[in-house]
PDB file of N, CA and C in Angstrom:
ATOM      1  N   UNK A 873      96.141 207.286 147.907  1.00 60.00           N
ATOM      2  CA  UNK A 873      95.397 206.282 147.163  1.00 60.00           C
ATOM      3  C   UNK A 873      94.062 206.046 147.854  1.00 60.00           C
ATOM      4  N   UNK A 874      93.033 206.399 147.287  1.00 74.00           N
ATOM      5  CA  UNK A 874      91.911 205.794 147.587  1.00 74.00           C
ATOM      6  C   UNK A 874      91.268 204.749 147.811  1.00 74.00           C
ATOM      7  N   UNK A 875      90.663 203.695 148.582  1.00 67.00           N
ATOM      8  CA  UNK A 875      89.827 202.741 148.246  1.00 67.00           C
ATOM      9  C   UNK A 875      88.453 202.313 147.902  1.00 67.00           C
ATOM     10  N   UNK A 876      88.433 201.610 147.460  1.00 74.00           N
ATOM     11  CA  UNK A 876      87.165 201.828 146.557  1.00 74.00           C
ATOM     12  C   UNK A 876      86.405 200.265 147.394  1.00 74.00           C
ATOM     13  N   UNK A 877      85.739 201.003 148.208  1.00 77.00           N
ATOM     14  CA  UNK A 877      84.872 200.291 149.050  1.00 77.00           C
ATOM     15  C   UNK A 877      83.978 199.084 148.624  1.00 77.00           C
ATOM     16  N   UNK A 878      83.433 199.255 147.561  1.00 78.00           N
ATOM     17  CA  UNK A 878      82.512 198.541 146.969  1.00 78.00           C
ATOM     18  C   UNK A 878      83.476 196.937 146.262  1.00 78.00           C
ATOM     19  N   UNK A 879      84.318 197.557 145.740  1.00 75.00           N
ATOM     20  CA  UNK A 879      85.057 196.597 145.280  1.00 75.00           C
ATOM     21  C   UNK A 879      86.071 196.127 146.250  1.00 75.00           C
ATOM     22  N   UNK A 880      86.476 195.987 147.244  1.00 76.00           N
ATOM     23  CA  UNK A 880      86.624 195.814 148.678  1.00 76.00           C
ATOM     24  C   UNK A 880      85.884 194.724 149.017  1.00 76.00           C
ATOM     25  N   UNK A 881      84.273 195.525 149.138  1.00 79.00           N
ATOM     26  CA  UNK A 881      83.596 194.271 149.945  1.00 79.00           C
ATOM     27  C   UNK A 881      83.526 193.139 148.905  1.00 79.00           C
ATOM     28  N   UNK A 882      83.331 193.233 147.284  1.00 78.00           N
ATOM     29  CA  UNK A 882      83.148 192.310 146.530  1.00 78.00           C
ATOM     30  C   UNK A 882      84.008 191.185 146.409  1.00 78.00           C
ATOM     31  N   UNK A 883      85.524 192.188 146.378  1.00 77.00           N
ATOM     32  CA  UNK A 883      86.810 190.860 146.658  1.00 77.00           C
ATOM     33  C   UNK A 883      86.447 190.093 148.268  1.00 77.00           C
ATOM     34  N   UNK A 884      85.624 190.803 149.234  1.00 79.00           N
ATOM     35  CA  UNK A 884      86.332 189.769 150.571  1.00 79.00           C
ATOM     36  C   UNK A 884      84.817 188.884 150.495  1.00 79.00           C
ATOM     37  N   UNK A 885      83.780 189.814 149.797  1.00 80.00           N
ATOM     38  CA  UNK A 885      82.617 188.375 150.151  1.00 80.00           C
ATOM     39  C   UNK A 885      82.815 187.093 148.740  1.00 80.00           C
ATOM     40  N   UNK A 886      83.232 187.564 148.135  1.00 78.00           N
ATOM     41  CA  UNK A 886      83.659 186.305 146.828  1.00 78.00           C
ATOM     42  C   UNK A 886      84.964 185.877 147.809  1.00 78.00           C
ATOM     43  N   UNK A 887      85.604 186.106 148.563  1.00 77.00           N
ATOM     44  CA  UNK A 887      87.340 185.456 149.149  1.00 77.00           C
ATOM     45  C   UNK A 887      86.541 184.419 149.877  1.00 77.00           C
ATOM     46  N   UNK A 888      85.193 184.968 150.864  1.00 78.00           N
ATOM     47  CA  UNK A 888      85.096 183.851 151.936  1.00 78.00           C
ATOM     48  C   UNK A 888      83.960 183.240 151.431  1.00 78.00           C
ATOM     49  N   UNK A 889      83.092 183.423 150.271  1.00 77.00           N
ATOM     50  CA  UNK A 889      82.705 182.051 149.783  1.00 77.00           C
ATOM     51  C   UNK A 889      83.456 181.083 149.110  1.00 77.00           C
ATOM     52  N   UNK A 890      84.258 181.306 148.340  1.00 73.00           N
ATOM     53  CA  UNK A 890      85.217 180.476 147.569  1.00 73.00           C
ATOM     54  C   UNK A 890      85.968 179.897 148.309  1.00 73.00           C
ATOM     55  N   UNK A 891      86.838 180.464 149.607  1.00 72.00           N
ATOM     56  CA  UNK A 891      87.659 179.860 150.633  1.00 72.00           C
ATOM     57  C   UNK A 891      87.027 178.928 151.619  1.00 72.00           C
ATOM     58  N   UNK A 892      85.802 179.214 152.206  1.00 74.00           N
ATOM     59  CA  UNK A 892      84.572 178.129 152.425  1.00 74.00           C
ATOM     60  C   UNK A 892      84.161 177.074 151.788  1.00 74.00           C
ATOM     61  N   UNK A 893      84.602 177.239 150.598  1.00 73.00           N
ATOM     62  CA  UNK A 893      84.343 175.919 150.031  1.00 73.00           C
ATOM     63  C   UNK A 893      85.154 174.938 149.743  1.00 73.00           C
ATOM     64  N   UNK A 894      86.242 175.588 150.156  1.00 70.00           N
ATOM     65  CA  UNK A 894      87.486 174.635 150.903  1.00 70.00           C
ATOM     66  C   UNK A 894      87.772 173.258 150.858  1.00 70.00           C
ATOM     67  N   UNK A 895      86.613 173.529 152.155  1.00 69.00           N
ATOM     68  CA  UNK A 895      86.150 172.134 152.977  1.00 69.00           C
ATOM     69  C   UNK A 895      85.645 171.418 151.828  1.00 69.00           C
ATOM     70  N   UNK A 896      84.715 171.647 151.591  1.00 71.00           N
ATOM     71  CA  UNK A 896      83.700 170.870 149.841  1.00 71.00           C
ATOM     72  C   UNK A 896      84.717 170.670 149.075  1.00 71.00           C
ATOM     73  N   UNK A 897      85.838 171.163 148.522  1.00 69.00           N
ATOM     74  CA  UNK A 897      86.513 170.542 147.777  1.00 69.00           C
ATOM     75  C   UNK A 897      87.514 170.120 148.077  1.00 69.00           C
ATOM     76  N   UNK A 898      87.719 170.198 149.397  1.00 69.00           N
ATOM     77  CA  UNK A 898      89.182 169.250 149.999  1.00 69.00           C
ATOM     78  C   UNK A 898      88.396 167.467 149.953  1.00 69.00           C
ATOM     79  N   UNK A 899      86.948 167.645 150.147  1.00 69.00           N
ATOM     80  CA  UNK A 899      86.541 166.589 150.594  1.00 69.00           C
ATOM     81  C   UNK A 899      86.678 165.118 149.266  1.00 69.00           C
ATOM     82  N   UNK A 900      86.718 165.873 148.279  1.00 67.00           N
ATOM     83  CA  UNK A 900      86.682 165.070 146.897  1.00 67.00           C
ATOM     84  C   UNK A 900      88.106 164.463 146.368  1.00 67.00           C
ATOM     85  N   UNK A 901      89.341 165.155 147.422  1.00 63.00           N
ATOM     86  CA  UNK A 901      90.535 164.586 147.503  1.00 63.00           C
ATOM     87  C   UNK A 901      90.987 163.879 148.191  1.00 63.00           C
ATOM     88  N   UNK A 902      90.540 163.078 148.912  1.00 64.00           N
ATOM     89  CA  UNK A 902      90.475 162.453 150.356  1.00 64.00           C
ATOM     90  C   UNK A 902      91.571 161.226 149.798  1.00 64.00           C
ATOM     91  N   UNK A 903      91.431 160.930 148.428  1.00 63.00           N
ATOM     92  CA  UNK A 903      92.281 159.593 147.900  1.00 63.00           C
ATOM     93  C   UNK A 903      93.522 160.082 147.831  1.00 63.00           C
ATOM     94  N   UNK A 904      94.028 161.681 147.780  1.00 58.00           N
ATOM     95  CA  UNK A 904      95.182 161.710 147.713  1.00 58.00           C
ATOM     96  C   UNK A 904      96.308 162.269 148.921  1.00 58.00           C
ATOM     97  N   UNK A 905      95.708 161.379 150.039  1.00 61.00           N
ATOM     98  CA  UNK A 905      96.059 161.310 150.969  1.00 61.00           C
ATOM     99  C   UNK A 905      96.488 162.942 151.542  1.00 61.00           C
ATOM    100  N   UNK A 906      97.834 163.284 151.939  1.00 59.00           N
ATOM    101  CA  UNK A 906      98.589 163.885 152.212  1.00 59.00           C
ATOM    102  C   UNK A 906      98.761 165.258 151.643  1.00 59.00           C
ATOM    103  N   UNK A 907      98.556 164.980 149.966  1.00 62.00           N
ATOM    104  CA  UNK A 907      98.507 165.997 149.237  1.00 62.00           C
ATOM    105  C   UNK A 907      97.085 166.713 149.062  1.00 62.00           C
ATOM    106  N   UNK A 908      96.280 165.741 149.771  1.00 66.00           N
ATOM    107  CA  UNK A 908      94.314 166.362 149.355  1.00 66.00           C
ATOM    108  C   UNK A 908      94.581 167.562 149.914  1.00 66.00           C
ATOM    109  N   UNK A 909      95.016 168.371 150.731  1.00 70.00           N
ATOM    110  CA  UNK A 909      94.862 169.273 151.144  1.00 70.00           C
ATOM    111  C   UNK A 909      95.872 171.004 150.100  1.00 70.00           C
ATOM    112  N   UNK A 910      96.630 170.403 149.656  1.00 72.00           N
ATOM    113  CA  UNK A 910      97.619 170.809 148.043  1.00 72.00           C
ATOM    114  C   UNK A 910      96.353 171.062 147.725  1.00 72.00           C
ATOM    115  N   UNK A 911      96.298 169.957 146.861  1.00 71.00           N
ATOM    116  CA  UNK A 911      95.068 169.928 145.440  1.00 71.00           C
ATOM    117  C   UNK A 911      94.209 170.808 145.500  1.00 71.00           C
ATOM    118  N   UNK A 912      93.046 170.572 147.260  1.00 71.00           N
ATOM    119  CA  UNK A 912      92.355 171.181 147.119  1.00 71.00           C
ATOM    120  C   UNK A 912      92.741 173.034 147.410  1.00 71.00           C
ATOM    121  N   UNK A 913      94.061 173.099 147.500  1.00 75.00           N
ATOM    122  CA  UNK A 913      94.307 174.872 147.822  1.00 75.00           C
ATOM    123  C   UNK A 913      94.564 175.361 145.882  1.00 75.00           C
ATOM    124  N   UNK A 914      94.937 174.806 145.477  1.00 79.00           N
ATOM    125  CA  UNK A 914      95.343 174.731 143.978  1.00 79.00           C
ATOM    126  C   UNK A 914      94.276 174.817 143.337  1.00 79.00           C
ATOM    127  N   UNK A 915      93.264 174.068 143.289  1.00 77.00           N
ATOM    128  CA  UNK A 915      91.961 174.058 142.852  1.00 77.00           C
ATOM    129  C   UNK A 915      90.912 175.351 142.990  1.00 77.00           C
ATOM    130  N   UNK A 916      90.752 175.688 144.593  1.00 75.00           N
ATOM    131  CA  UNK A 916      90.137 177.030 145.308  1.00 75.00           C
ATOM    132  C   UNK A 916      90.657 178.278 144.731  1.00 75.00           C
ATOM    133  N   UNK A 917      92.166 177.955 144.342  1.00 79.00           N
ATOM    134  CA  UNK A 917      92.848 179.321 143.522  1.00 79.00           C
ATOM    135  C   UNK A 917      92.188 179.740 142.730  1.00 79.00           C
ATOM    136  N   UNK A 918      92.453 178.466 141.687  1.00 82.00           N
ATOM    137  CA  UNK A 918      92.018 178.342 140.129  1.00 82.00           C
ATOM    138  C   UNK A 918      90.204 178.750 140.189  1.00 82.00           C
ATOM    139  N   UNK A 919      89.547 178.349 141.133  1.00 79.00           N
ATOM    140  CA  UNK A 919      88.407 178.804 141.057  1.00 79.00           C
ATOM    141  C   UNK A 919      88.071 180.238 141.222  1.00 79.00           C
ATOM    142  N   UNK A 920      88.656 181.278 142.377  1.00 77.00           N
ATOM    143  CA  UNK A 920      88.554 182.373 142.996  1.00 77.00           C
ATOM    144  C   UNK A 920      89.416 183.204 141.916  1.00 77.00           C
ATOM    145  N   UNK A 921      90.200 182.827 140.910  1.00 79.00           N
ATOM    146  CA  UNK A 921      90.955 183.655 140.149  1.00 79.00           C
ATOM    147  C   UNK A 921      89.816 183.870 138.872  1.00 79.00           C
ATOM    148  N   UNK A 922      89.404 182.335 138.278  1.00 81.00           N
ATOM    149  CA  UNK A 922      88.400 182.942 137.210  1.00 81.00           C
ATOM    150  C   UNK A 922      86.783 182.944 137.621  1.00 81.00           C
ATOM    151  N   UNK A 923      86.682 182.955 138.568  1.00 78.00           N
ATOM    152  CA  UNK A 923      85.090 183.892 139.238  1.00 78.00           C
ATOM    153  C   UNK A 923      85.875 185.035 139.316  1.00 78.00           C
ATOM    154  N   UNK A 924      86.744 185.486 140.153  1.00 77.00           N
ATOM    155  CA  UNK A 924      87.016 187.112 140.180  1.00 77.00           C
ATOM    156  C   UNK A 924      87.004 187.546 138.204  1.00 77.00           C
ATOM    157  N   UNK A 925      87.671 186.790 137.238  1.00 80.00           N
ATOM    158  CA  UNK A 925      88.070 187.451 135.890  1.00 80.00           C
ATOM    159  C   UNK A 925      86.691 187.444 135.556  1.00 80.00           C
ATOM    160  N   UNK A 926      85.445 186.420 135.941  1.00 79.00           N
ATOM    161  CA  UNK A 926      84.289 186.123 135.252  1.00 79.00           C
ATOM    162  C   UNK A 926      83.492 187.481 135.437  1.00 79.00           C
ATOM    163  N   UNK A 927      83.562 187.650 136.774  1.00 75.00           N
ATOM    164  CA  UNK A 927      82.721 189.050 137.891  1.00 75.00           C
ATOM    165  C   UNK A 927      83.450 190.643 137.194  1.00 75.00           C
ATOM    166  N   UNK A 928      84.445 190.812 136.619  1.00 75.00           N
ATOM    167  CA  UNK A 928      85.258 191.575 136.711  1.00 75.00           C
ATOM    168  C   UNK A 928      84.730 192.124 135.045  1.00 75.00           C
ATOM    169  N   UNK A 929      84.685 191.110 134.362  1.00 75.00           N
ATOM    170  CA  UNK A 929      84.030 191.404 132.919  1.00 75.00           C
ATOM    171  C   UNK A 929      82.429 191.681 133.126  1.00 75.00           C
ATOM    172  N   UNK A 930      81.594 191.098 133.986  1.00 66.00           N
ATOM    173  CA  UNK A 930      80.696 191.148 133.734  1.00 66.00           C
ATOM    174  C   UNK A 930      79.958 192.851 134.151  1.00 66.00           C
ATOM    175  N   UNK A 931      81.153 193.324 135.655  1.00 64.00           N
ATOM    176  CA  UNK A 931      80.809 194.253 136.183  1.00 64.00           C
ATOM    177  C   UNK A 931      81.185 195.349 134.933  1.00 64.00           C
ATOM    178  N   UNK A 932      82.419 195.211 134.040  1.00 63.00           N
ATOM    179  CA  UNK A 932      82.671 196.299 132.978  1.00 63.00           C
ATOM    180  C   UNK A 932      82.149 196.214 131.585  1.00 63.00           C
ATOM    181  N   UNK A 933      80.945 195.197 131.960  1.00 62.00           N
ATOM    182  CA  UNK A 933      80.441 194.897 130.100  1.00 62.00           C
ATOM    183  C   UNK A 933      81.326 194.511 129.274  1.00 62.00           C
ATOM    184  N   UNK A 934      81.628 194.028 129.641  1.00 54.00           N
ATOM    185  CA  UNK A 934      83.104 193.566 128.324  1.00 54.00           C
ATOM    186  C   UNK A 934      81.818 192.034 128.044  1.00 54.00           C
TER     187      UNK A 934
END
């Protein structure tokens, strides 16, 4: 199996901006005590899943 380098670096530099922003959106949960840190991993998902689907169409013209 080959890897395809390009799309490699694209998944890990979109992983560590989105995962960097972590912090920025853990910070907006601060009211839910215990769980702010949940929310905000739940949230970072949901973000890094449809930027990757957004990036993924845009790179195949769809």
């Amino acid at each position: 199996m080959k890897i395809n380098w390009k799309e490699f670096a694209l998944f890990f530099i979109l992983f560590l901006i989105v995962f960097s922003a972590y912090d920025f959106i853990a910070s907006f949960f601060t009211f839910a005590g215990a769980w702010a840190s949940w929310v905000a991993m739940i949230v970072t998902v949901f973000i890094f899943y449809y930027a990757w689907k957004w990036l993924s169409k845009k790179r195949l013209g769809v």
